[in-house]
PDB file of C-alpha atoms in Angstrom:
ATOM      1  CA  MET A   1      19.683 -31.774  61.316  1.00 64.00           C
ATOM      2  CA  LYS A   2      18.096 -28.474  60.439  1.00 85.00           C
ATOM      3  CA  PRO A   3      14.278 -28.459  59.993  1.00 93.00           C
ATOM      4  CA  ILE A   4      12.896 -29.397  56.495  1.00 95.00           C
ATOM      5  CA  ASN A   5      11.256 -26.416  54.764  1.00 97.00           C
ATOM      6  CA  VAL A   6       7.678 -27.200  53.924  1.00 98.00           C
ATOM      7  CA  VAL A   7       5.014 -25.455  51.883  1.00 98.00           C
ATOM      8  CA  ILE A   8       1.377 -26.545  51.960  1.00 98.00           C
ATOM      9  CA  VAL A   9      -1.034 -25.725  49.212  1.00 98.00           C
ATOM     10  CA  ASP A  10      -4.947 -26.347  49.417  1.00 97.00           C
ATOM     11  CA  ASP A  11      -7.829 -24.257  48.507  1.00 95.00           C
ATOM     12  CA  ASN A  12      -9.735 -25.568  51.412  1.00 95.00           C
ATOM     13  CA  GLN A  13      -9.032 -23.585  54.656  1.00 95.00           C
ATOM     14  CA  ASN A  14     -10.040 -26.439  57.003  1.00 96.00           C
ATOM     15  CA  SER A  15      -7.510 -28.673  55.307  1.00 95.00           C
ATOM     16  CA  LEU A  16      -4.754 -26.103  55.636  1.00 96.00           C
ATOM     17  CA  GLU A  17      -5.440 -25.663  59.291  1.00 96.00           C
ATOM     18  CA  ILE A  18      -5.422 -29.412  59.902  1.00 97.00           C
ATOM     19  CA  LEU A  19      -2.221 -29.894  58.059  1.00 97.00           C
ATOM     20  CA  GLU A  20      -0.600 -26.866  59.740  1.00 97.00           C
ATOM     21  CA  PHE A  21      -1.587 -28.273  63.194  1.00 97.00           C
ATOM     22  CA  PHE A  22      -0.285 -31.828  62.502  1.00 97.00           C
ATOM     23  CA  ILE A  23       2.982 -30.715  60.967  1.00 97.00           C
ATOM     24  CA  GLY A  24       3.463 -27.975  63.635  1.00 95.00           C
ATOM     25  CA  GLU A  25       3.835 -30.863  66.245  1.00 95.00           C
ATOM     26  CA  LEU A  26       7.025 -32.155  64.489  1.00 95.00           C
ATOM     27  CA  LYS A  27      10.337 -30.325  65.168  1.00 93.00           C
ATOM     28  CA  GLU A  28      11.952 -31.865  62.075  1.00 94.00           C
ATOM     29  CA  PHE A  29       9.716 -29.812  59.832  1.00 97.00           C
ATOM     30  CA  GLN A  30       8.907 -26.128  59.530  1.00 97.00           C
ATOM     31  CA  ILE A  31       6.138 -24.634  57.410  1.00 97.00           C
ATOM     32  CA  ILE A  32       7.595 -21.565  55.577  1.00 97.00           C
ATOM     33  CA  ASP A  33       4.379 -20.749  53.589  1.00 97.00           C
ATOM     34  CA  THR A  34       0.785 -21.764  52.908  1.00 97.00           C
ATOM     35  CA  CYS A  35      -0.913 -21.298  49.555  1.00 97.00           C
ATOM     36  CA  ASN A  36      -4.424 -21.505  48.258  1.00 96.00           C
ATOM     37  CA  SER A  37      -3.807 -22.143  44.593  1.00 96.00           C
ATOM     38  CA  GLY A  38      -1.360 -23.715  42.199  1.00 96.00           C
ATOM     39  CA  GLU A  39      -0.178 -20.332  40.949  1.00 96.00           C
ATOM     40  CA  GLU A  40       0.681 -19.330  44.521  1.00 96.00           C
ATOM     41  CA  LEU A  41       2.611 -22.540  44.981  1.00 97.00           C
ATOM     42  CA  ILE A  42       4.810 -21.924  41.918  1.00 97.00           C
ATOM     43  CA  ASP A  43       5.477 -18.382  43.133  1.00 96.00           C
ATOM     44  CA  SER A  44       6.476 -19.614  46.550  1.00 96.00           C
ATOM     45  CA  VAL A  45       8.783 -22.377  45.342  1.00 96.00           C
ATOM     46  CA  MET A  46      10.499 -19.828  43.199  1.00 95.00           C
ATOM     47  CA  LYS A  47      11.020 -17.404  46.057  1.00 94.00           C
ATOM     48  CA  ASN A  48      11.784 -19.766  48.845  1.00 94.00           C
ATOM     49  CA  LYS A  49      14.195 -22.580  49.603  1.00 94.00           C
ATOM     50  CA  VAL A  50      11.475 -25.191  49.631  1.00 96.00           C
ATOM     51  CA  GLU A  51      12.303 -28.918  50.226  1.00 96.00           C
ATOM     52  CA  LEU A  52       8.942 -30.496  50.561  1.00 98.00           C
ATOM     53  CA  VAL A  53       5.403 -29.668  49.339  1.00 98.00           C
ATOM     54  CA  ILE A  54       2.181 -30.940  50.651  1.00 98.00           C
ATOM     55  CA  ALA A  55      -0.351 -30.344  47.895  1.00 97.00           C
ATOM     56  CA  ASP A  56      -3.972 -30.765  47.132  1.00 97.00           C
ATOM     57  CA  ILE A  57      -4.800 -31.708  43.529  1.00 96.00           C
ATOM     58  CA  ASN A  58      -8.235 -30.436  42.545  1.00 93.00           C
ATOM     59  CA  MET A  59      -7.923 -26.585  42.736  1.00 94.00           C
ATOM     60  CA  PRO A  60      -9.268 -23.858  40.596  1.00 87.00           C
ATOM     61  CA  LYS A  61      -7.397 -22.650  37.507  1.00 88.00           C
ATOM     62  CA  LYS A  62      -4.247 -24.891  37.982  1.00 94.00           C
ATOM     63  CA  SER A  63      -4.291 -28.195  39.661  1.00 95.00           C
ATOM     64  CA  GLY A  64      -1.785 -29.303  42.162  1.00 96.00           C
ATOM     65  CA  LEU A  65      -0.452 -31.961  39.760  1.00 97.00           C
ATOM     66  CA  ASP A  66       0.246 -29.233  37.061  1.00 97.00           C
ATOM     67  CA  ALA A  67       1.649 -26.837  39.633  1.00 97.00           C
ATOM     68  CA  ILE A  68       4.138 -29.524  40.841  1.00 97.00           C
ATOM     69  CA  LYS A  69       5.163 -30.415  37.215  1.00 96.00           C
ATOM     70  CA  GLU A  70       5.979 -26.723  36.632  1.00 96.00           C
ATOM     71  CA  CYS A  71       7.865 -26.536  39.950  1.00 96.00           C
ATOM     72  CA  LEU A  72      10.027 -29.468  38.965  1.00 96.00           C
ATOM     73  CA  GLU A  73      11.219 -27.725  35.944  1.00 94.00           C
ATOM     74  CA  PHE A  74      13.248 -25.258  37.990  1.00 94.00           C
ATOM     75  CA  SER A  75      13.444 -27.289  41.206  1.00 94.00           C
ATOM     76  CA  PRO A  76      14.036 -30.820  40.165  1.00 93.00           C
ATOM     77  CA  LYS A  77      14.991 -32.067  43.624  1.00 93.00           C
ATOM     78  CA  LEU A  78      11.762 -31.022  45.228  1.00 96.00           C
ATOM     79  CA  LYS A  79       9.795 -33.591  47.185  1.00 97.00           C
ATOM     80  CA  PHE A  80       6.018 -33.597  47.318  1.00 97.00           C
ATOM     81  CA  VAL A  81       3.131 -35.435  48.954  1.00 98.00           C
ATOM     82  CA  PHE A  82      -0.392 -35.204  47.588  1.00 97.00           C
ATOM     83  CA  VAL A  83      -3.221 -34.986  50.071  1.00 96.00           C
ATOM     84  CA  THR A  84      -6.510 -34.924  48.112  1.00 95.00           C
ATOM     85  CA  GLY A  85     -10.070 -36.036  48.138  1.00 93.00           C
ATOM     86  CA  TYR A  86      -9.660 -37.924  44.910  1.00 90.00           C
ATOM     87  CA  ASN A  87      -7.952 -41.284  44.338  1.00 91.00           C
ATOM     88  CA  GLU A  88      -8.048 -41.401  40.543  1.00 93.00           C
ATOM     89  CA  PHE A  89      -4.954 -39.246  40.241  1.00 94.00           C
ATOM     90  CA  ALA A  90      -2.619 -41.742  42.145  1.00 95.00           C
ATOM     91  CA  VAL A  91      -1.103 -43.318  39.078  1.00 95.00           C
ATOM     92  CA  GLU A  92      -0.163 -39.876  37.454  1.00 95.00           C
ATOM     93  CA  ALA A  93       1.140 -38.665  40.842  1.00 95.00           C
ATOM     94  CA  PHE A  94       3.530 -41.574  41.316  1.00 95.00           C
ATOM     95  CA  ALA A  95       4.557 -41.300  37.660  1.00 95.00           C
ATOM     96  CA  ILE A  96       6.144 -37.920  38.478  1.00 95.00           C
ATOM     97  CA  SER A  97       7.762 -39.471  41.606  1.00 95.00           C
ATOM     98  CA  ALA A  98       5.410 -38.397  44.393  1.00 96.00           C
ATOM     99  CA  VAL A  99       6.739 -39.420  47.766  1.00 96.00           C
ATOM    100  CA  ASP A 100       3.187 -40.426  48.776  1.00 96.00           C
ATOM    101  CA  TYR A 101      -0.465 -40.066  47.942  1.00 97.00           C
ATOM    102  CA  ILE A 102      -2.965 -39.553  50.773  1.00 97.00           C
ATOM    103  CA  VAL A 103      -6.705 -39.551  50.299  1.00 96.00           C
ATOM    104  CA  LYS A 104      -8.749 -37.291  52.613  1.00 95.00           C
ATOM    105  CA  PRO A 105      -9.974 -37.218  55.346  1.00 95.00           C
ATOM    106  CA  ILE A 106      -6.446 -36.467  56.709  1.00 95.00           C
ATOM    107  CA  GLU A 107      -5.354 -38.923  59.392  1.00 96.00           C
ATOM    108  CA  LYS A 108      -2.287 -37.876  61.490  1.00 96.00           C
ATOM    109  CA  ILE A 109      -0.603 -41.324  61.460  1.00 96.00           C
ATOM    110  CA  ARG A 110      -0.939 -41.588  57.824  1.00 96.00           C
ATOM    111  CA  LEU A 111       0.375 -38.115  57.285  1.00 97.00           C
ATOM    112  CA  TYR A 112       3.384 -38.650  59.606  1.00 97.00           C
ATOM    113  CA  LYS A 113       4.297 -41.774  57.696  1.00 96.00           C
ATOM    114  CA  ALA A 114       4.410 -39.829  54.495  1.00 96.00           C
ATOM    115  CA  LEU A 115       6.522 -37.191  56.140  1.00 97.00           C
ATOM    116  CA  GLU A 116       9.044 -39.790  57.500  1.00 95.00           C
ATOM    117  CA  ARG A 117       9.286 -41.230  53.980  1.00 94.00           C
ATOM    118  CA  ALA A 118      10.018 -37.681  52.634  1.00 95.00           C
ATOM    119  CA  LYS A 119      12.606 -37.078  55.294  1.00 93.00           C
ATOM    120  CA  ALA A 120      14.301 -40.276  54.632  1.00 91.00           C
ATOM    121  CA  GLN A 121      14.663 -39.444  50.930  1.00 91.00           C
ATOM    122  CA  LEU A 122      15.982 -36.070  51.695  1.00 90.00           C
ATOM    123  CA  LEU A 123      18.523 -37.387  54.134  1.00 85.00           C
ATOM    124  CA  THR A 124      19.680 -39.989  51.636  1.00 82.00           C
ATOM    125  CA  GLU A 125      20.254 -37.461  48.887  1.00 83.00           C
ATOM    126  CA  ALA A 126      22.012 -35.096  51.363  1.00 77.00           C
ATOM    127  CA  ALA A 127      24.373 -37.974  52.354  1.00 69.00           C
ATOM    128  CA  ASP A 128      25.007 -38.908  48.794  1.00 68.00           C
ATOM    129  CA  SER A 129      25.794 -35.205  47.998  1.00 68.00           C
ATOM    130  CA  ASP A 130      28.162 -34.895  50.882  1.00 64.00           C
ATOM    131  CA  GLU A 131      30.049 -38.019  50.018  1.00 62.00           C
ATOM    132  CA  LYS A 132      30.390 -36.814  46.426  1.00 63.00           C
ATOM    133  CA  ASN A 133      31.646 -33.411  47.689  1.00 61.00           C
ATOM    134  CA  ASN A 134      34.061 -34.894  50.079  1.00 58.00           C
ATOM    135  CA  GLN A 135      35.550 -37.187  47.283  1.00 61.00           C
ATOM    136  CA  ASN A 136      36.346 -33.987  45.400  1.00 70.00           C
ATOM    137  CA  LYS A 137      37.922 -32.061  48.279  1.00 86.00           C
ATOM    138  CA  ARG A 138      41.691 -32.270  48.733  1.00 91.00           C
ATOM    139  CA  LEU A 139      44.269 -30.938  51.115  1.00 93.00           C
ATOM    140  CA  SER A 140      47.275 -29.317  49.415  1.00 93.00           C
ATOM    141  CA  VAL A 141      50.556 -29.412  51.259  1.00 94.00           C
ATOM    142  CA  ARG A 142      54.191 -29.375  50.342  1.00 93.00           C
ATOM    143  CA  SER A 143      56.555 -32.025  51.445  1.00 92.00           C
ATOM    144  CA  ASN A 144      60.269 -31.413  50.577  1.00 88.00           C
ATOM    145  CA  SER A 145      60.206 -30.496  46.933  1.00 88.00           C
ATOM    146  CA  SER A 146      56.945 -32.241  46.141  1.00 93.00           C
ATOM    147  CA  PHE A 147      53.375 -31.027  46.352  1.00 94.00           C
ATOM    148  CA  TYR A 148      50.724 -33.435  47.620  1.00 94.00           C
ATOM    149  CA  TYR A 149      46.964 -33.321  47.112  1.00 93.00           C
ATOM    150  CA  ILE A 150      45.282 -35.537  49.673  1.00 93.00           C
ATOM    151  CA  ALA A 151      41.630 -36.444  49.462  1.00 91.00           C
ATOM    152  CA  PHE A 152      39.918 -35.397  52.723  1.00 92.00           C
ATOM    153  CA  GLU A 153      38.223 -38.918  52.977  1.00 90.00           C
ATOM    154  CA  ASP A 154      41.680 -40.484  53.082  1.00 94.00           C
ATOM    155  CA  ILE A 155      42.878 -38.349  55.905  1.00 96.00           C
ATOM    156  CA  ILE A 156      42.761 -39.974  59.496  1.00 97.00           C
ATOM    157  CA  PHE A 157      44.339 -37.348  61.645  1.00 98.00           C
ATOM    158  CA  ILE A 158      47.124 -34.785  61.602  1.00 97.00           C
ATOM    159  CA  GLU A 159      49.912 -34.462  64.278  1.00 97.00           C
ATOM    160  CA  LYS A 160      52.188 -31.577  65.078  1.00 97.00           C
ATOM    161  CA  SER A 161      55.599 -32.884  65.907  1.00 95.00           C
ATOM    162  CA  GLY A 162      58.193 -30.174  66.699  1.00 95.00           C
ATOM    163  CA  LYS A 163      58.325 -27.950  63.607  1.00 94.00           C
ATOM    164  CA  LYS A 164      56.708 -30.546  61.369  1.00 96.00           C
ATOM    165  CA  CYS A 165      53.224 -31.753  60.814  1.00 97.00           C
ATOM    166  CA  ILE A 166      52.520 -35.468  59.998  1.00 97.00           C
ATOM    167  CA  ILE A 167      49.360 -36.276  58.007  1.00 97.00           C
ATOM    168  CA  TYR A 168      48.316 -39.813  58.583  1.00 97.00           C
ATOM    169  CA  THR A 169      46.252 -41.163  55.782  1.00 96.00           C
ATOM    170  CA  THR A 170      44.759 -44.619  54.955  1.00 93.00           C
ATOM    171  CA  ASN A 171      47.797 -45.666  53.060  1.00 92.00           C
ATOM    172  CA  GLN A 172      50.742 -43.457  54.063  1.00 93.00           C
ATOM    173  CA  SER A 173      52.094 -40.690  56.309  1.00 95.00           C
ATOM    174  CA  ILE A 174      53.257 -37.363  54.850  1.00 96.00           C
ATOM    175  CA  GLU A 175      55.545 -34.961  56.726  1.00 96.00           C
ATOM    176  CA  THR A 176      55.321 -31.104  56.011  1.00 96.00           C
ATOM    177  CA  TYR A 177      56.686 -28.100  57.608  1.00 95.00           C
ATOM    178  CA  GLU A 178      53.427 -26.220  56.961  1.00 94.00           C
ATOM    179  CA  ASN A 179      51.743 -24.614  60.072  1.00 95.00           C
ATOM    180  CA  ILE A 180      49.000 -26.862  61.656  1.00 96.00           C
ATOM    181  CA  SER A 181      46.637 -23.758  61.866  1.00 94.00           C
ATOM    182  CA  ASP A 182      46.975 -23.172  58.065  1.00 94.00           C
ATOM    183  CA  ILE A 183      46.240 -26.855  57.419  1.00 96.00           C
ATOM    184  CA  TYR A 184      43.208 -26.643  59.683  1.00 95.00           C
ATOM    185  CA  LYS A 185      41.827 -23.763  57.560  1.00 93.00           C
ATOM    186  CA  GLN A 186      41.811 -25.811  54.443  1.00 92.00           C
ATOM    187  CA  LEU A 187      39.730 -28.665  56.012  1.00 92.00           C
ATOM    188  CA  ASP A 188      35.955 -28.997  56.321  1.00 89.00           C
ATOM    189  CA  GLN A 189      33.463 -29.599  59.156  1.00 87.00           C
ATOM    190  CA  ASN A 190      34.365 -33.363  59.445  1.00 89.00           C
ATOM    191  CA  PHE A 191      37.736 -32.269  60.919  1.00 94.00           C
ATOM    192  CA  TYR A 192      38.201 -30.868  64.476  1.00 96.00           C
ATOM    193  CA  ARG A 193      41.241 -29.561  66.287  1.00 96.00           C
ATOM    194  CA  THR A 194      41.050 -31.741  69.350  1.00 96.00           C
ATOM    195  CA  HIS A 195      44.272 -30.566  70.901  1.00 95.00           C
ATOM    196  CA  ARG A 196      46.746 -27.862  70.058  1.00 94.00           C
ATOM    197  CA  SER A 197      48.854 -30.597  68.302  1.00 96.00           C
ATOM    198  CA  TYR A 198      46.168 -32.680  66.744  1.00 97.00           C
ATOM    199  CA  ILE A 199      43.420 -32.363  64.083  1.00 97.00           C
ATOM    200  CA  VAL A 200      41.088 -35.395  63.862  1.00 97.00           C
ATOM    201  CA  ASN A 201      38.873 -36.676  61.172  1.00 96.00           C
ATOM    202  CA  LEU A 202      35.791 -37.273  63.228  1.00 94.00           C
ATOM    203  CA  ARG A 203      34.281 -39.705  60.634  1.00 92.00           C
ATOM    204  CA  MET A 204      37.361 -41.981  61.025  1.00 94.00           C
ATOM    205  CA  LEU A 205      37.124 -42.325  64.918  1.00 95.00           C
ATOM    206  CA  SER A 206      36.380 -45.797  66.250  1.00 94.00           C
ATOM    207  CA  HIS A 207      36.599 -45.062  70.073  1.00 95.00           C
ATOM    208  CA  ILE A 208      37.835 -42.685  72.714  1.00 96.00           C
ATOM    209  CA  THR A 209      39.691 -43.776  75.887  1.00 95.00           C
ATOM    210  CA  PRO A 210      40.418 -41.503  78.945  1.00 93.00           C
ATOM    211  CA  LYS A 211      44.129 -41.524  80.017  1.00 88.00           C
ATOM    212  CA  ASN A 212      45.199 -39.432  83.012  1.00 85.00           C
ATOM    213  CA  GLU A 213      44.467 -35.771  82.188  1.00 83.00           C
ATOM    214  CA  THR A 214      43.834 -36.314  78.454  1.00 90.00           C
ATOM    215  CA  TYR A 215      41.853 -38.685  76.178  1.00 96.00           C
ATOM    216  CA  PHE A 216      43.213 -40.999  73.360  1.00 96.00           C
ATOM    217  CA  ALA A 217      41.371 -41.069  69.999  1.00 96.00           C
ATOM    218  CA  TYR A 218      41.654 -44.403  68.259  1.00 96.00           C
ATOM    219  CA  PHE A 219      40.896 -45.255  64.488  1.00 95.00           C
ATOM    220  CA  THR A 220      39.711 -48.295  62.725  1.00 88.00           C
ATOM    221  CA  ASN A 221      42.633 -50.228  61.128  1.00 86.00           C
ATOM    222  CA  HIS A 222      45.199 -47.711  62.373  1.00 91.00           C
ATOM    223  CA  GLU A 223      47.771 -48.349  65.098  1.00 91.00           C
ATOM    224  CA  LYS A 224      48.444 -44.803  65.956  1.00 94.00           C
ATOM    225  CA  TYR A 225      46.179 -42.656  68.159  1.00 96.00           C
ATOM    226  CA  ALA A 226      45.587 -38.886  68.621  1.00 96.00           C
ATOM    227  CA  HIS A 227      45.002 -36.807  71.792  1.00 96.00           C
ATOM    228  CA  ILE A 228      41.938 -34.989  72.740  1.00 96.00           C
ATOM    229  CA  SER A 229      42.213 -32.153  75.239  1.00 94.00           C
ATOM    230  CA  LYS A 230      40.230 -32.507  78.453  1.00 92.00           C
ATOM    231  CA  LEU A 231      38.718 -29.151  77.519  1.00 91.00           C
ATOM    232  CA  LYS A 232      37.600 -30.234  74.154  1.00 92.00           C
ATOM    233  CA  ILE A 233      36.087 -33.752  74.965  1.00 93.00           C
ATOM    234  CA  ASN A 234      32.484 -32.436  75.366  1.00 92.00           C
ATOM    235  CA  GLU A 235      32.594 -30.543  72.039  1.00 91.00           C
ATOM    236  CA  VAL A 236      34.020 -33.656  70.282  1.00 93.00           C
ATOM    237  CA  GLN A 237      31.232 -35.745  71.675  1.00 91.00           C
ATOM    238  CA  GLU A 238      28.684 -33.290  70.566  1.00 89.00           C
ATOM    239  CA  LEU A 239      30.107 -33.217  67.057  1.00 89.00           C
ATOM    240  CA  LEU A 240      30.206 -36.877  66.831  1.00 89.00           C
ATOM    241  CA  ALA A 241      26.520 -36.995  67.867  1.00 84.00           C
ATOM    242  CA  GLN A 242      25.573 -34.634  65.079  1.00 79.00           C
ATOM    243  CA  ILE A 243      27.581 -36.588  62.537  1.00 75.00           C
ATOM    244  CA  THR A 244      25.755 -39.892  63.704  1.00 67.00           C
ATOM    245  CA  LYS A 245      22.355 -38.149  63.183  1.00 62.00           C
ATOM    246  CA  SER A 246      23.217 -36.696  59.797  1.00 58.00           C
TER     247      SER A 246
END
């Protein structure tokens, strides 16, 4: 997972430095900007790809609450945590869906809990978005005189057999004379060419078993297996680890 882009806004320099120090210890987050006012925050969110804001509330001219409300108008998925010296704004903060509300003085453990909550919300939204996008993606192939449009999520693996390719899905197998390299170009990052004759949907894998000079890839509720080249096994395992974390 790439680091979460964070902007901090506080008119108190000591508070900014404390937040920078605490957040700087976490590799899952990267501070891309610091601001001293609500106006600076709005400008920063407009210019940068900001995912999370850590905001003070009581600031001159424009409060952190008002600044966040303006940011949400053009960046509705923005996550934000308020870190403030006042507890009377908590109800209003949660009414606009604040991830958390922390009253100063800033405690590291309390801040880290808020950051974990923000990360969990961002990961959930990203997973939901990926699932929705994958549901809309389809592989287009010709088989005999028909054209098939196969949802990515239904594809288990693809096997090159002689001049043909066999596409194994959750409910059927489709044969096509299209080139395996051309098929691979249509697919997304969940698919990997594990062998010169196989493309595997990594999200469908259940287990991998070594067999002589190759590896067999097995799938849940599917009797056939694919091959993984000895040269590709490390890359496959790395990709699977990334998918598990995402």
